[in-house]
Coordinates of C-alpha atoms in Angstrom, one line a residue:
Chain A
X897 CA 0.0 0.0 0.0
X898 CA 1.2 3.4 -1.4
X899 CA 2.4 6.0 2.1
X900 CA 3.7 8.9 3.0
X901 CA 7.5 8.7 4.5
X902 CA 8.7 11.3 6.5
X903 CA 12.3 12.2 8.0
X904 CA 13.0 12.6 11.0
X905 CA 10.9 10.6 13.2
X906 CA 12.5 12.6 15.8
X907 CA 14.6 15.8 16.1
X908 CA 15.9 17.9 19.4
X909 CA 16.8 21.2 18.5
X910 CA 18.1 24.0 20.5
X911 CA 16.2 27.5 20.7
X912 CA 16.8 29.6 17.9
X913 CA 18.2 26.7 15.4
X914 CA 16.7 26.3 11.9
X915 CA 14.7 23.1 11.5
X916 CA 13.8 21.2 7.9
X917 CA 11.1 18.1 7.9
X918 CA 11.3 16.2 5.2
X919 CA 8.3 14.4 3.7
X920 CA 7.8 11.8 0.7
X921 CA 4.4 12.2 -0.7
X922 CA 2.1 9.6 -2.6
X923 CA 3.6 9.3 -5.8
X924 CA 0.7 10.2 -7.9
X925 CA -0.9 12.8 -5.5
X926 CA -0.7 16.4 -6.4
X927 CA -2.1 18.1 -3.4
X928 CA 0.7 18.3 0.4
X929 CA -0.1 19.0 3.5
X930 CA 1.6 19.6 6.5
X931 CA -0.1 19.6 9.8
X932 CA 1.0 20.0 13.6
X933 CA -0.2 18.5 16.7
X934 CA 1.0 19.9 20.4
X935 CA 1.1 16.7 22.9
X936 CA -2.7 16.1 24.2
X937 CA -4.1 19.0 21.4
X938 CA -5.6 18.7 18.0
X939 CA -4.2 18.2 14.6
X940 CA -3.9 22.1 13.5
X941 CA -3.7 22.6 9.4
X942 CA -0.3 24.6 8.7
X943 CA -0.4 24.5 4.7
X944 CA -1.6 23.3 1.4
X945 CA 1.0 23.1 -1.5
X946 CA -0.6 22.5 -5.1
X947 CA 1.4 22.8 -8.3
X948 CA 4.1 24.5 -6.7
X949 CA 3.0 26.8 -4.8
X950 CA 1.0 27.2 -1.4
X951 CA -2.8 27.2 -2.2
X952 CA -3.6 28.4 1.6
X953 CA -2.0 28.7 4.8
X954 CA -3.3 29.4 8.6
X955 CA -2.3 31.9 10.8
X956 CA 0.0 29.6 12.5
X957 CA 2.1 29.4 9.6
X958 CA 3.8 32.5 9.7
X959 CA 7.0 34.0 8.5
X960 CA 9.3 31.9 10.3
X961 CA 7.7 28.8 8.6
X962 CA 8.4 28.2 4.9
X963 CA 7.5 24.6 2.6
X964 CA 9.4 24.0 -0.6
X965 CA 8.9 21.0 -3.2
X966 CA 12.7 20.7 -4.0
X967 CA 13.0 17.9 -6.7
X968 CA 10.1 15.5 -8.0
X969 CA 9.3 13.4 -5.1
X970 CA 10.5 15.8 -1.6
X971 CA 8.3 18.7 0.5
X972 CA 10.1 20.1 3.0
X973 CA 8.9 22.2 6.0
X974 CA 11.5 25.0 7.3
X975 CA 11.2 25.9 10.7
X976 CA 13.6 29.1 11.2
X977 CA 14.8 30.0 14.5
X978 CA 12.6 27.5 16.2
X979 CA 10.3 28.6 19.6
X980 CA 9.9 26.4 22.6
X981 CA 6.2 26.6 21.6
X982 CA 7.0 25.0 18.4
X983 CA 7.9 21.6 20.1
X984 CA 4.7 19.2 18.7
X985 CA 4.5 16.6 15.9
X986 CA 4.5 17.5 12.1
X987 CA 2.7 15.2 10.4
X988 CA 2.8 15.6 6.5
X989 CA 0.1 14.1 4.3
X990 CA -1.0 13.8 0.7
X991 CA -3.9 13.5 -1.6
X992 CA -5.3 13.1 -4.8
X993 CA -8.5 16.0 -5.4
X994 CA -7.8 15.9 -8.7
X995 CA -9.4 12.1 -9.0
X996 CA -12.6 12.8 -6.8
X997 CA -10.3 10.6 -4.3
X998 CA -10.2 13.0 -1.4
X999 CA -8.8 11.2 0.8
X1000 CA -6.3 12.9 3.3
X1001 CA -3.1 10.1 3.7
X1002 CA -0.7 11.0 6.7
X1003 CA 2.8 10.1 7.4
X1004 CA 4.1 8.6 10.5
X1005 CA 4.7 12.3 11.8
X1006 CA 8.0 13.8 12.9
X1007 CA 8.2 14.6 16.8
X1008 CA 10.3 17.8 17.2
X1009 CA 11.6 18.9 20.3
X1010 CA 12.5 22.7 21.1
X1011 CA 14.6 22.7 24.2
Chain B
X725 CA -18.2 28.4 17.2
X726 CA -15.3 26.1 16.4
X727 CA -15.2 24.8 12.6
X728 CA -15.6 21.4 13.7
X729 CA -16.6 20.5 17.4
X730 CA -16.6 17.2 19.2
X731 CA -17.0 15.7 22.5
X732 CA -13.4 14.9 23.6
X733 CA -14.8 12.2 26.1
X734 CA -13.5 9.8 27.4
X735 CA -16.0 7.6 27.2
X736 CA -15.6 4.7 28.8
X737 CA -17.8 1.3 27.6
X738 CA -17.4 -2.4 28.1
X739 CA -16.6 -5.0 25.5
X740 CA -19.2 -5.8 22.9
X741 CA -21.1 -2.2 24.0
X742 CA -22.3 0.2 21.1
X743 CA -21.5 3.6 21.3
X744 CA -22.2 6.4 18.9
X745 CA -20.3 9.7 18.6
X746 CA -21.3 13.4 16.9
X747 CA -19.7 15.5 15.1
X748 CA -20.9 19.2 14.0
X749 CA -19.7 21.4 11.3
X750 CA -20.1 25.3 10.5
X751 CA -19.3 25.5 7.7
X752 CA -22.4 24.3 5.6
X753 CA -20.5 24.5 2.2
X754 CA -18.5 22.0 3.3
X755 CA -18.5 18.8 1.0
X756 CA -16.5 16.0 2.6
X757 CA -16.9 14.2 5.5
X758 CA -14.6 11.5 7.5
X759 CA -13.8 9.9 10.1
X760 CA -10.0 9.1 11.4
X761 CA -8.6 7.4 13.9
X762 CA -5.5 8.3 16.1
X763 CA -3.9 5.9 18.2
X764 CA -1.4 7.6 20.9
X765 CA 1.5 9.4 19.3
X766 CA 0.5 7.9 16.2
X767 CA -0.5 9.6 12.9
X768 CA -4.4 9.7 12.0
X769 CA -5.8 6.6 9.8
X770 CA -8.5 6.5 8.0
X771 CA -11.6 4.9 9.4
X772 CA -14.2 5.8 6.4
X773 CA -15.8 8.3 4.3
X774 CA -19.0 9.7 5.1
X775 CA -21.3 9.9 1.9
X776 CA -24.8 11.5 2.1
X777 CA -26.8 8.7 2.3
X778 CA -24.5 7.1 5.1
X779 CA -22.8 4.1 5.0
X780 CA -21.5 1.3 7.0
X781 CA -17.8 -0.9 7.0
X782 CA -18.4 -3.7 9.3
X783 CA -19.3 -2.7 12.9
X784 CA -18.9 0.9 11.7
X785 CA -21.7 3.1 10.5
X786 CA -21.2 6.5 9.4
X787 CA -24.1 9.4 8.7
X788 CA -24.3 12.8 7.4
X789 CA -27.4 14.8 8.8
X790 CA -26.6 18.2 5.7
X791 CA -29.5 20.1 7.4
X792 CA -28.4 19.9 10.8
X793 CA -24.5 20.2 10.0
X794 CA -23.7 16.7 11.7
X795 CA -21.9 13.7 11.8
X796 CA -21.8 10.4 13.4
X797 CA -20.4 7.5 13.8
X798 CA -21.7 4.2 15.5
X799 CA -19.8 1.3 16.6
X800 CA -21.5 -2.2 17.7
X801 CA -20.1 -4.2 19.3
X802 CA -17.3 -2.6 20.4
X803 CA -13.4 -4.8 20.9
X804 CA -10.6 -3.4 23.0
X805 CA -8.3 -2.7 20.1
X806 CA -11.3 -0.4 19.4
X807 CA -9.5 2.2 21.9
X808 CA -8.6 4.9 20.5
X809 CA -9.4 8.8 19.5
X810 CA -12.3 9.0 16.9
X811 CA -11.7 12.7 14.5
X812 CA -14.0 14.1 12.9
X813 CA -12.5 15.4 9.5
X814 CA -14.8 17.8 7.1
X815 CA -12.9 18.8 3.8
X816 CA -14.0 22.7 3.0
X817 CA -13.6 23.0 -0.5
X818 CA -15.4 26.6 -0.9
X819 CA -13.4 29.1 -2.2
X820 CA -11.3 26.8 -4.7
X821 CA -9.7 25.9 -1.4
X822 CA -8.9 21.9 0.2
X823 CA -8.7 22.4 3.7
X824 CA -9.3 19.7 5.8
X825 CA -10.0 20.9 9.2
X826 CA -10.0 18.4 12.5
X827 CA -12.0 18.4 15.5
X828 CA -10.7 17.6 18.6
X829 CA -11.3 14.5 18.5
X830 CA -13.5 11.9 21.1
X831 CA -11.5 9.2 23.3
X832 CA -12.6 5.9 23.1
X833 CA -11.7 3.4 25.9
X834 CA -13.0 -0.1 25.8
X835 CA -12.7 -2.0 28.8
X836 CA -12.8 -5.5 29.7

């Protein structure tokens, strides 16, 4: 069955330091998503990335936040000069509109850690 | 009002109990309708679509209530490994936009 892969599972990172998740989508999906969940919280929508470029964004994802689809297959979220508040899981996740498919595939989520 | 509201629970039901949970929406443009589920520290999984006419997958019965902006989802006979956190996922796509917002999602404990 087709998933989503993401690196790191798990990342510590000092105050300040720039951060970059990396996520494998679905091969044949066109829409990404990254999403963040704070320990014992909900699953909060960062971003939507279609055709290279983000199609919406929330007010969490502000200026120190940044996605990028760097080759074919690899969406990245940048986390510069990381907060303590920032410390939750990313999960990444992919899906295929386009088809009438609409179904929202995670990864296994990357746990970061803001010390 | 929150997008998409739940009862965060727990609720707490023996083995082989039903138990039903609801979902509601604000957004009445909103055109898809799911439910996931989240084990701890574990990425959400799909559990199924909800489609206008409702549907069931085994012990699991999904229904859309459009007029009422509601969701909700039944399970029968409920197992152990049925423990879990039910989210309710509605897909706004108003606006040329494919959002898919979460509710908080309803704990599920099963117990023996």
């Amino acid at each position: 069955e087709p998933e989503v892969t993401q690196t790191p599972s798990h990342q510590v990172t000092q105050m300040g330091q720039e951060v970059i998740l990396r996520c494998v989508p679905i091969s044949n999906h066109l829409y990404f998503y990254w999403y963040r969940q704070i320990l014992g919280q909900k699953v909060e929508f960062l971003v939507s990335f279609y055709n290279n470029e983000i199609s919406e964004k929330s007010e969490i994802f502000d200026d120190q936040f940044s996605v990028e689809r760097p080759d074919g297959s690899n969406f990245t979220l940048k986390i510069r000069s990381t907060k303590l508040e920032d410390s939750a899981m990313y999960f990444c996740a992919s899906s295929d509109l386009s088809s009438g498919a609409n179904v929202l595939t995670f990864g296994a989520g990357s746990r970061l850690t803001v010390l | 009002r929150k997008e998409v509201e739940q009862d965060p629970g727990p609720f707490n039901v023996p083995e082989g109990a039903t138990v039903a949970f609801n979902c509601t929406y604000s957004n009445s443009a909103s055109q898809s309708f799911f439910w996931y589920r989240q084990d701890c520290r574990k990425e959400p999984k799909l559990l199924m679509s909800v489609y206008s006419s409702g549907n069931e997958d085994g012990r699991f019965t999904a229904q859309l209530n459009r007029a009422s902006q509601y969701i909700s989802l039944l399970i029968r006979d409920s197992k152990l490994s049925d423990s879990a956190t039910y989210l309710c996922v509605v897909n706004d796509r108003s606006a040329g936009t494919y959002k898919y917002i979460f509710g908080t999602g309803t704990r599920l404990k099963v117990l023996a």
